[in-house]
């Protein structure tokens, strides 16, 4: 079939109609439009217009500042995001470099504001996993590869490459992001952790009064962490043990033999035994679960000359009367789900290699990424799981990449009749019903395009 290729000089089409809701959530569901006025404006473009422009890029999975220049003459991008004056890429980079440290606290406050105002669901752990159905709060450090760059803070990470080691907190089974703080690559997990933990716990209480279960890996196995969590009412924890000189297999094996702990076989040549001990402290009882794994053969049946022992452990405030040792271990294993959230934040939003050479600017970019992450997550949870959603396999949660593909990249025609704009979708647009439902629920008659 032969086609004639031409470009209209009057009609306007957009491939990213879904940005309308991102702009609505940013402008109507956060207080940024007012709060950023507290920061002195050095140039004509307001701080909120800078945030709008960059968040519009992140919602499309683009993090480079140069992408902003592609939308400088795009009427739909400006209208959807509510931008009064569109910045250039160089101006955006310059202003972020100048004001990043002042902007970050306001962006961090907006992480919870957008969740509260959107009335997001906060799902507890399933009853078969946790009979008391705590709300999980998973906090973890994850490495970001920025090798072969000279950016501030790029250092050798525990994954043996040069980059950053940010820390993030995810709340509920949906994985709402309550904090994302950039850190130098070589910084230990526990350094400056308590302040981050306090901020995240206070934010979580704005969303729910239900019991919370904080899950941390062995990098946060410290008395100050356990003491801080104990100071919050209705908050329990499971922290992976960091085996130090007091917790070795040589120390615990005689104790297991003395107490005649039963060994259970998980496969031929591999067995394990578990022992639980309660320690009384001035900030509450701390239960330590120790598991020793004994291997006499490898996975293919090759026998070892001597048995190989491996020790694992977990600190928790969950009582032995309510939770068995195996249930605690299963609850901690579910903590691995947070790795998926890291992946979405880094990969789906193009934040693996950060765009600036300035550390504070990249920290601001990560905060904005967390804000847009929450908006996209809400769009996916509310629109892509129902019967009107585009055909997809069944799931409890949609990746951000799926949200961007199905709800952000919607092709539409922008029409203006009188003083009113209309957005017209194609006849066979698979995401129209889901997007229309989202707009009708939150943005109908509440925000004009002008």
Coordinates of C-alpha atoms in Angstrom, one line a residue:
X1 CA 0.0 0.0 0.0
X2 CA 1.3 3.4 -1.0
X3 CA 0.9 6.2 1.5
X4 CA 1.4 9.9 1.2
X5 CA 3.3 11.4 4.2
X6 CA 2.3 14.9 5.3
X7 CA 2.3 17.1 8.3
X8 CA -0.7 19.2 9.4
X9 CA -0.2 22.9 10.0
X10 CA -3.4 23.4 12.0
X11 CA -4.3 20.2 13.8
X12 CA -2.5 19.2 17.0
X13 CA -1.9 15.6 18.2
X14 CA -0.2 14.3 21.3
X15 CA 1.3 10.8 22.0
X16 CA 1.3 11.4 25.8
X17 CA -2.3 12.3 26.7
X18 CA -1.9 10.5 30.1
X19 CA 0.3 13.4 31.3
X20 CA -3.0 15.3 32.2
X21 CA -3.4 13.2 35.3
X22 CA 0.2 13.6 36.3
X23 CA -0.2 17.3 36.1
X24 CA -3.4 17.2 38.0
X25 CA -1.9 15.1 40.9
X26 CA 1.1 17.3 41.1
X27 CA -0.8 20.6 41.1
X28 CA -4.0 19.6 43.0
X29 CA -2.9 16.8 45.3
X30 CA 0.3 18.4 46.7
X31 CA 0.9 21.8 48.2
X32 CA 4.0 22.5 46.1
X33 CA 2.4 25.4 44.2
X34 CA 2.2 27.3 47.4
X35 CA 5.0 26.0 49.5
X36 CA 7.7 26.6 46.9
X37 CA 6.9 30.3 47.0
X38 CA 8.9 30.4 50.3
X39 CA 12.1 29.9 48.3
X40 CA 13.3 33.2 46.9
X41 CA 13.0 33.3 43.1
X42 CA 16.2 34.4 41.4
X43 CA 14.9 34.4 37.8
X44 CA 11.6 34.9 36.1
X45 CA 10.6 31.2 35.9
X46 CA 9.0 30.0 39.1
X47 CA 10.2 27.0 41.1
X48 CA 7.0 25.1 40.5
X49 CA 7.3 25.4 36.8
X50 CA 10.7 23.8 37.0
X51 CA 9.3 20.9 39.0
X52 CA 6.3 20.5 36.6
X53 CA 8.6 20.4 33.6
X54 CA 10.9 17.8 35.0
X55 CA 8.2 15.6 36.5
X56 CA 6.5 15.6 33.1
X57 CA 9.8 14.1 31.7
X58 CA 10.1 11.5 34.4
X59 CA 6.5 10.4 33.9
X60 CA 7.5 9.4 30.3
X61 CA 10.6 7.5 31.6
X62 CA 13.1 10.2 30.6
X63 CA 15.5 11.7 33.1
X64 CA 18.0 13.8 31.0
X65 CA 17.6 17.5 31.2
X66 CA 18.0 17.8 27.4
X67 CA 14.7 16.1 26.9
X68 CA 13.0 19.3 28.1
X69 CA 14.0 21.1 24.9
X70 CA 11.8 18.7 22.9
X71 CA 8.8 20.0 24.6
X72 CA 9.5 23.8 24.7
X73 CA 7.0 24.4 21.8
X74 CA 4.6 21.6 22.8
X75 CA 1.3 23.2 23.8
X76 CA -0.1 19.9 25.2
X77 CA 2.9 19.4 27.5
X78 CA 2.6 22.9 28.9
X79 CA -1.2 22.6 29.3
X80 CA -1.2 19.2 30.8
X81 CA 1.4 20.0 33.4
X82 CA 0.1 23.5 34.2
X83 CA 3.3 25.2 33.2
X84 CA 3.1 29.0 32.9
X85 CA 6.6 29.5 31.5
X86 CA 8.5 26.6 30.0
X87 CA 12.3 26.5 30.9
X88 CA 15.0 25.4 28.6
X89 CA 17.2 22.4 29.4
X90 CA 20.2 24.7 30.4
X91 CA 18.0 26.9 32.6
X92 CA 16.5 23.8 34.3
X93 CA 19.9 22.4 35.0
X94 CA 21.2 25.7 36.3
X95 CA 18.3 26.3 38.6
X96 CA 18.4 22.8 40.0
X97 CA 22.1 23.2 40.7
X98 CA 21.4 26.5 42.6
X99 CA 18.4 25.6 44.6
X100 CA 18.4 21.8 45.0
X101 CA 19.2 21.8 48.8
X102 CA 16.3 24.2 49.4
X103 CA 13.8 22.3 47.2
X104 CA 14.4 18.8 48.6
X105 CA 12.5 19.2 51.9
X106 CA 9.4 20.4 50.2
X107 CA 9.5 17.5 47.7
X108 CA 9.9 15.1 50.6
X109 CA 6.8 16.5 52.3
X110 CA 4.9 16.1 49.1
X111 CA 5.6 12.3 48.9
X112 CA 3.0 11.8 51.7
X113 CA 0.7 14.6 50.6
X114 CA 0.0 13.1 47.2
X115 CA -0.8 9.7 48.8
X116 CA -3.1 11.2 51.5
X117 CA -5.0 13.4 49.0
X118 CA -5.4 10.7 46.5
X119 CA -6.6 8.4 49.3
X120 CA -4.5 5.5 48.1
X121 CA -5.2 2.0 49.4
X122 CA -2.5 0.8 51.9
X123 CA -2.7 -3.0 51.8
X124 CA -1.5 -5.1 54.7
X125 CA 0.4 -8.4 54.5
X126 CA -1.9 -11.3 53.5
X127 CA -3.4 -13.2 56.3
X128 CA -1.9 -16.5 55.4
X129 CA 1.6 -14.8 55.9
X130 CA 0.8 -12.6 58.9
X131 CA -2.4 -13.3 60.9
X132 CA -2.3 -9.8 62.5
X133 CA -1.9 -8.3 59.0
X134 CA 0.8 -5.6 59.7
X135 CA 1.5 -3.0 57.1
X136 CA 5.0 -3.7 55.7
X137 CA 7.6 -0.9 55.7
X138 CA 10.6 -2.1 53.8
X139 CA 13.7 0.0 54.0
X140 CA 16.8 -0.9 52.0
X141 CA 19.9 0.5 50.2
X142 CA 20.4 -0.3 46.5
X143 CA 23.4 0.4 44.3
X144 CA 23.2 2.5 41.1
X145 CA 25.9 2.1 38.5
X146 CA 27.5 5.4 37.4
X147 CA 30.8 4.0 36.4
X148 CA 33.2 6.0 34.1
X149 CA 31.8 9.4 35.3
X150 CA 33.2 12.1 37.5
X151 CA 30.0 13.0 39.3
X152 CA 30.1 14.1 43.0
X153 CA 29.5 11.2 45.3
X154 CA 30.3 8.4 42.8
X155 CA 32.4 6.0 44.8
X156 CA 33.1 2.2 45.0
X157 CA 30.0 0.4 46.1
X158 CA 29.5 -3.0 47.7
X159 CA 28.5 -4.4 44.3
X160 CA 32.0 -3.7 43.1
X161 CA 31.3 -0.9 40.7
X162 CA 31.5 2.9 41.0
X163 CA 28.2 4.6 41.6
X164 CA 25.7 5.7 44.3
X165 CA 24.0 3.8 47.1
X166 CA 20.7 5.5 47.8
X167 CA 18.3 4.4 50.5
X168 CA 14.5 4.1 49.9
X169 CA 11.4 3.1 52.0
X170 CA 8.4 1.4 50.6
X171 CA 5.1 1.2 52.4
X172 CA 2.2 -1.3 52.0
X173 CA 2.0 -4.2 49.6
X174 CA 1.7 -1.7 46.8
X175 CA 5.1 -0.3 47.5
X176 CA 4.3 3.4 48.1
X177 CA 7.6 5.3 48.3
X178 CA 7.9 7.3 51.6
X179 CA 11.5 8.4 51.1
X180 CA 14.4 8.2 48.7
X181 CA 17.7 9.7 49.8
X182 CA 20.8 9.7 47.6
X183 CA 24.0 8.6 49.2
X184 CA 27.6 8.3 48.1
X185 CA 28.5 4.8 46.9
X186 CA 30.8 3.9 49.8
X187 CA 28.5 5.1 52.6
X188 CA 27.6 2.4 55.1
X189 CA 23.8 1.6 55.4
X190 CA 23.7 2.6 59.0
X191 CA 25.3 6.0 58.6
X192 CA 22.7 8.7 59.0
X193 CA 20.0 6.0 59.0
X194 CA 18.2 7.0 62.2
X195 CA 17.1 10.4 60.9
X196 CA 15.8 8.8 57.7
X197 CA 14.0 6.1 59.8
X198 CA 12.3 8.7 62.0
X199 CA 11.1 10.7 59.0
X200 CA 9.7 7.7 57.2
X201 CA 7.9 6.4 60.3
X202 CA 6.2 9.8 60.9
X203 CA 5.1 9.9 57.3
X204 CA 3.7 6.4 57.5
X205 CA 1.4 7.4 60.4
X206 CA -0.2 10.0 58.2
X207 CA -1.5 7.2 56.0
X208 CA -2.6 4.6 58.6
X209 CA -2.9 3.8 62.3
X210 CA -2.7 0.1 61.7
X211 CA 0.2 -1.9 63.1
X212 CA 3.4 -1.6 61.1
X213 CA 6.2 -4.1 60.5
X214 CA 9.6 -2.6 59.7
X215 CA 11.8 -5.0 57.7
X216 CA 15.6 -4.3 57.5
X217 CA 18.6 -6.2 56.2
X218 CA 21.7 -6.9 58.1
X219 CA 23.3 -3.6 57.3
X220 CA 20.9 -2.1 59.9
X221 CA 21.6 -4.6 62.6
X222 CA 22.4 -2.1 65.4
X223 CA 21.1 -1.5 68.8
X224 CA 20.3 2.1 67.9
X225 CA 17.9 0.9 65.1
X226 CA 16.1 -1.5 67.5
X227 CA 15.9 1.2 70.2
X228 CA 14.5 3.8 67.7
X229 CA 11.8 1.5 66.4
X230 CA 10.8 0.5 69.9
X231 CA 10.0 4.1 70.6
X232 CA 7.1 4.1 68.1
X233 CA 3.8 2.7 69.3
X234 CA 2.3 -0.1 67.2
X235 CA 5.5 -0.6 65.2
X236 CA 7.3 -4.0 65.2
X237 CA 10.4 -5.0 63.3
X238 CA 12.3 -7.9 61.8
X239 CA 16.0 -7.2 61.2
X240 CA 18.4 -9.6 59.6
X241 CA 21.3 -10.5 62.0
X242 CA 24.7 -9.4 61.0
X243 CA 26.9 -12.3 62.4
X244 CA 29.7 -10.7 64.4
X245 CA 32.2 -12.3 66.8
X246 CA 29.3 -13.1 69.3
X247 CA 27.2 -14.8 66.7
X248 CA 29.2 -17.5 65.0
X249 CA 28.6 -21.2 64.3
X250 CA 31.3 -22.2 66.7
X251 CA 29.5 -20.3 69.5
X252 CA 26.0 -21.5 68.7
X253 CA 26.6 -25.2 67.7
X254 CA 27.3 -26.3 71.3
X255 CA 24.2 -24.5 72.5
X256 CA 22.1 -26.3 69.9
X257 CA 23.5 -29.6 71.0
X258 CA 23.0 -28.8 74.7
X259 CA 19.3 -27.9 74.1
X260 CA 18.9 -30.9 71.8
X261 CA 17.4 -28.8 69.0
X262 CA 15.7 -31.0 66.3
X263 CA 17.3 -31.0 62.9
X264 CA 15.0 -31.0 59.8
X265 CA 16.0 -32.2 56.4
X266 CA 15.1 -29.8 53.5
X267 CA 16.8 -32.1 50.9
X268 CA 19.1 -35.1 50.9
X269 CA 22.4 -33.8 52.4
X270 CA 21.0 -30.6 53.7
X271 CA 19.3 -30.0 57.1
X272 CA 18.6 -27.1 59.4
X273 CA 17.8 -26.4 63.0
X274 CA 16.3 -23.3 64.6
X275 CA 16.5 -21.8 68.1
X276 CA 14.7 -18.8 69.5
X277 CA 16.0 -16.7 72.4
X278 CA 14.5 -13.7 74.1
X279 CA 16.7 -10.9 75.4
X280 CA 15.4 -8.4 78.0
X281 CA 16.4 -4.8 77.3
X282 CA 15.5 -1.4 78.8
X283 CA 13.5 -0.7 75.6
X284 CA 11.6 -3.9 75.5
X285 CA 12.1 -7.6 74.8
X286 CA 14.1 -8.5 71.7
X287 CA 13.7 -12.0 70.3
X288 CA 16.7 -13.5 68.4
X289 CA 16.1 -16.4 66.0
X290 CA 19.2 -18.4 65.0
X291 CA 19.1 -20.9 62.2
X292 CA 22.1 -23.2 61.4
X293 CA 22.1 -24.9 58.0
X294 CA 24.2 -28.1 57.8
X295 CA 25.3 -29.4 54.4
X296 CA 27.0 -32.8 53.8
X297 CA 26.5 -32.9 50.1
X298 CA 26.1 -30.2 47.3
X299 CA 23.0 -29.9 45.1
X300 CA 24.1 -32.7 42.8
X301 CA 24.9 -35.1 45.6
X302 CA 28.7 -34.8 45.8
X303 CA 29.7 -35.5 49.4
X304 CA 31.9 -33.1 51.5
X305 CA 34.8 -34.3 53.5
X306 CA 33.5 -32.4 56.5
X307 CA 30.0 -30.9 57.1
X308 CA 29.6 -27.3 56.0
X309 CA 27.7 -25.1 58.5
X310 CA 26.0 -21.7 57.7
X311 CA 24.5 -19.4 60.4
X312 CA 21.6 -17.0 59.9
X313 CA 19.7 -14.9 62.3
X314 CA 16.8 -12.4 62.7
X315 CA 15.9 -9.9 65.5
X316 CA 12.2 -9.3 66.0
X317 CA 9.7 -7.9 68.5
X318 CA 7.0 -10.3 67.4
X319 CA 6.2 -12.6 70.3
X320 CA 6.8 -16.4 70.2
X321 CA 3.2 -16.9 71.3
X322 CA 1.9 -15.3 68.1
X323 CA 4.5 -16.2 65.6
X324 CA 6.6 -19.3 65.2
X325 CA 10.3 -19.1 64.1
X326 CA 9.4 -20.3 60.6
X327 CA 6.7 -17.6 60.3
X328 CA 9.2 -14.9 61.2
X329 CA 11.6 -16.2 58.6
X330 CA 8.9 -16.3 55.9
X331 CA 7.9 -12.7 56.8
X332 CA 11.4 -11.5 56.3
X333 CA 11.8 -13.4 53.0
X334 CA 8.8 -11.4 51.7
X335 CA 11.1 -8.3 52.2
X336 CA 12.8 -9.2 48.9
X337 CA 9.7 -7.8 47.1
X338 CA 11.3 -4.3 47.7
X339 CA 14.0 -5.3 45.1
X340 CA 11.3 -5.0 42.4
X341 CA 10.5 -1.5 43.5
X342 CA 14.1 -0.6 43.3
X343 CA 14.2 -2.0 39.8
X344 CA 11.2 0.0 38.7
X345 CA 12.6 3.3 40.1
X346 CA 16.0 2.8 38.4
X347 CA 15.0 1.2 35.1
X348 CA 11.5 2.1 34.2
X349 CA 12.1 5.8 35.1
X350 CA 15.6 5.9 33.6
X351 CA 17.2 6.9 36.9
X352 CA 20.1 4.4 37.0
X353 CA 22.6 6.9 35.6
X354 CA 21.7 10.3 37.1
X355 CA 21.8 13.4 34.8
X356 CA 23.9 15.8 36.8
X357 CA 27.5 16.1 38.0
X358 CA 26.3 17.8 41.2
X359 CA 25.4 15.6 44.2
X360 CA 22.6 17.8 45.5
X361 CA 21.0 18.1 42.1
X362 CA 21.0 14.3 41.7
X363 CA 19.5 14.0 45.2
X364 CA 16.7 16.3 44.1
X365 CA 16.2 14.2 40.9
X366 CA 15.8 11.1 43.1
X367 CA 13.2 12.9 45.3
X368 CA 11.2 13.9 42.2
X369 CA 11.5 10.4 40.9
X370 CA 9.9 9.1 44.1
X371 CA 7.1 11.6 43.8
X372 CA 6.4 10.7 40.1
X373 CA 6.8 7.0 41.1
X374 CA 3.9 7.3 43.6
X375 CA 1.6 9.0 41.0
X376 CA 2.3 6.4 38.4
X377 CA 1.9 3.6 41.0
X378 CA -1.5 5.0 41.8
X379 CA -2.5 5.2 38.2
X380 CA -1.6 1.5 37.7
X381 CA -3.4 0.3 40.9
X382 CA -6.6 2.2 40.2
X383 CA -6.9 1.7 36.4
X384 CA -4.9 -1.3 35.2
X385 CA -6.3 -4.1 37.4
X386 CA -10.0 -3.8 36.6
X387 CA -12.2 -5.3 33.8
X388 CA -11.9 -2.2 31.6
X389 CA -8.1 -2.2 31.6
X390 CA -6.1 -3.1 28.5
X391 CA -5.7 -6.9 28.2
X392 CA -2.9 -8.0 30.4
X393 CA -2.1 -11.1 32.6
X394 CA -3.7 -11.1 36.0
X395 CA -1.6 -9.4 38.7
X396 CA -1.8 -7.6 42.1
X397 CA 0.4 -4.8 40.9
X398 CA 1.5 -3.3 37.6
X399 CA 5.0 -2.2 36.8
X400 CA 5.7 1.4 36.2
X401 CA 6.8 0.5 32.7
X402 CA 3.3 -0.9 32.0
X403 CA 1.7 2.2 33.4
X404 CA 3.8 4.4 31.1
X405 CA 3.0 2.2 28.1
X406 CA -0.7 1.9 28.7
X407 CA -1.7 5.2 30.4
X408 CA 0.9 7.9 29.7
X409 CA 1.6 7.1 26.0
X410 CA -2.0 7.5 24.9
X411 CA -2.4 9.2 21.5
X412 CA -5.1 11.9 21.3
X413 CA -6.1 14.9 19.3
X414 CA -6.3 18.3 21.1
X415 CA -9.2 20.4 20.0
X416 CA -10.2 23.9 21.0
X417 CA -13.8 25.1 20.6
X418 CA -14.6 28.5 21.9
X419 CA -12.7 28.7 25.2
X420 CA -12.8 25.0 26.0
X421 CA -10.2 22.4 25.1
X422 CA -11.2 18.8 24.2
X423 CA -9.0 15.7 24.1
X424 CA -10.3 13.3 21.5
X425 CA -9.0 9.7 21.5
X426 CA -9.1 7.2 18.7
X427 CA -11.8 4.7 18.1
X428 CA -9.7 1.7 19.0
X429 CA -7.7 3.2 21.9
X430 CA -7.4 0.2 24.4
X431 CA -6.6 2.4 27.4
X432 CA -9.4 5.0 26.9
X433 CA -11.9 3.4 29.4
X434 CA -9.3 3.1 32.1
X435 CA -8.0 6.6 31.6
X436 CA -11.5 8.1 31.4
X437 CA -12.4 6.4 34.7
X438 CA -9.3 7.9 36.3
X439 CA -10.1 11.4 35.1
X440 CA -13.8 11.1 36.0
X441 CA -12.9 10.0 39.5
X442 CA -10.4 12.8 40.3
X443 CA -10.0 15.5 37.7
X444 CA -13.5 16.0 36.2
X445 CA -14.5 19.7 36.4
X446 CA -11.7 20.4 38.9
X447 CA -9.0 21.8 36.7
X448 CA -9.1 23.8 33.5
X449 CA -6.6 23.9 30.7
X450 CA -5.6 27.5 30.2

